[in-house]
C-alpha positions as a printed Julia matrix, in Angstrom:
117×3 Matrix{Float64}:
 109.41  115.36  110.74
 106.18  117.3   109.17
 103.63  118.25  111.11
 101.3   115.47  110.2
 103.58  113.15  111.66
 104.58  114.96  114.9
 100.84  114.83  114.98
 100.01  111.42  115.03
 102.77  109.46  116.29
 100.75  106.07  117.84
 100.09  102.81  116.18
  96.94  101.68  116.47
  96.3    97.84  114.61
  93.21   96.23  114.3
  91.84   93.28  112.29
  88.94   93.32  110.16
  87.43   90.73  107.45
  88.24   90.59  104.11
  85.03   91.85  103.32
  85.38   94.89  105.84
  88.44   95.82  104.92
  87.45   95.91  101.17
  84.33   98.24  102.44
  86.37  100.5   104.57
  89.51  101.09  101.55
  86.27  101.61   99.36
  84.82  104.32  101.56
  88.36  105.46  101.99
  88.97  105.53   98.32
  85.45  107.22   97.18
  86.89  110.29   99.71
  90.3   110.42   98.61
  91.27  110.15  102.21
  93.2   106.66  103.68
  91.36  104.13  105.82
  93.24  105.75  109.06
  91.85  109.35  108.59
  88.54  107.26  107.87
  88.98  105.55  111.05
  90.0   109.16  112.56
  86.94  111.31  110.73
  84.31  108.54  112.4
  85.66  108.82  115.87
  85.45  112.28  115.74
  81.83  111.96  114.92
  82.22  113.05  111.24
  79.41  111.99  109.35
  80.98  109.53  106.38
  79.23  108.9   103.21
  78.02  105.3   103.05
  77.32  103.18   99.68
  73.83  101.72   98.66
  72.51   98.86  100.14
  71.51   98.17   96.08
  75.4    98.58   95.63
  76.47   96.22   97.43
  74.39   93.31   96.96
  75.26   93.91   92.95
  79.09   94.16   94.16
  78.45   90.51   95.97
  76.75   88.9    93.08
  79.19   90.31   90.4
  82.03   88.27   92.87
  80.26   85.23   92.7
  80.19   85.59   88.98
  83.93   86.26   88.38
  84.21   83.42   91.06
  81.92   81.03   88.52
  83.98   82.12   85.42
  87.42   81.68   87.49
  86.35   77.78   88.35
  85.13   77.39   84.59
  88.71   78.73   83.33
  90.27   76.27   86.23
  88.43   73.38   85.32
  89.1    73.56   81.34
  93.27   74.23   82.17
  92.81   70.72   84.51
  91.27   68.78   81.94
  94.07   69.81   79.64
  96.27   68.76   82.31
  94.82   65.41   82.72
  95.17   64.85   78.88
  91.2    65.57   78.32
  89.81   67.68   75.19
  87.09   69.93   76.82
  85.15   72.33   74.44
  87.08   75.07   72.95
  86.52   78.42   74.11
  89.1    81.75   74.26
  90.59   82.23   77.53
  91.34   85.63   76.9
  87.94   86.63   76.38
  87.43   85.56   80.24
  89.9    87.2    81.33
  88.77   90.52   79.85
  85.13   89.38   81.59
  87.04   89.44   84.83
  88.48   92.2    84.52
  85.35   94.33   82.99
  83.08   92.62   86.28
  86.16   93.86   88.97
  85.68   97.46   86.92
  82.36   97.51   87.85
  81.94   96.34   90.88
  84.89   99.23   91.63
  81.9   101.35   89.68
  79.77  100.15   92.29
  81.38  100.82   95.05
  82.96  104.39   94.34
  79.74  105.72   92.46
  81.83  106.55   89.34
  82.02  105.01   85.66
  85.91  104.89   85.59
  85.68  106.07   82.12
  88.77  109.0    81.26
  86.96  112.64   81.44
């Protein structure tokens, strides 16, 4: 057994929204630390670095935009489904849209580009 774990040995479980729990790995994440030595850090009265009230509210509308483009993308594969010809447009190109908008909101969120150095 190392150290670390002689160290802590007690579970401790809690339950936290979706939206919590995203903030918290986040904050976790942007320190290279897990959410448990977050958890730790704060109740020792470590001050934590906290992300931009600017940040977030562009994280939250970037979701309901990949949300938008996910119920556009549903809607065309059900009319397909159902025999309907809806208007032609590439799938792939939204799911690269999704994928660029969950890279930035990431951005957002850990305060870097994610671009290779």
């Amino acid at each position: 057994m190392t150290a670390k774990q002689k160290h802590h040995t007690v579970r401790f479980e809690m339950l936290l929204t979706k939206e919590k729990n995203e903030h918290w790995q986040a904050l976790a994440d942007s320190l290279n630390i897990s959410k448990a030595e977050l958890v730790r850090r704060k109740m020792a009265g470590c001050r934590i670095k906290t992300i931009p009230q600017v940040n977030w509210k562009c994280y939250w509308q970037l979701l309901k935009i990949s949300d938008d483009i996910n119920q556009i993308a549903k809607t065309h594969s059900i009319a397909i489904a159902q025999g309907l010809t809806p208007p032609q447009f590439d799938l792939i190109l939204f799911e690269e849209l999704i994928a660029e908008i969950s890279r930035l909101r990431l951005c957002l969120l850990l305060g870097s580009s994610g671009e290779p150095e």
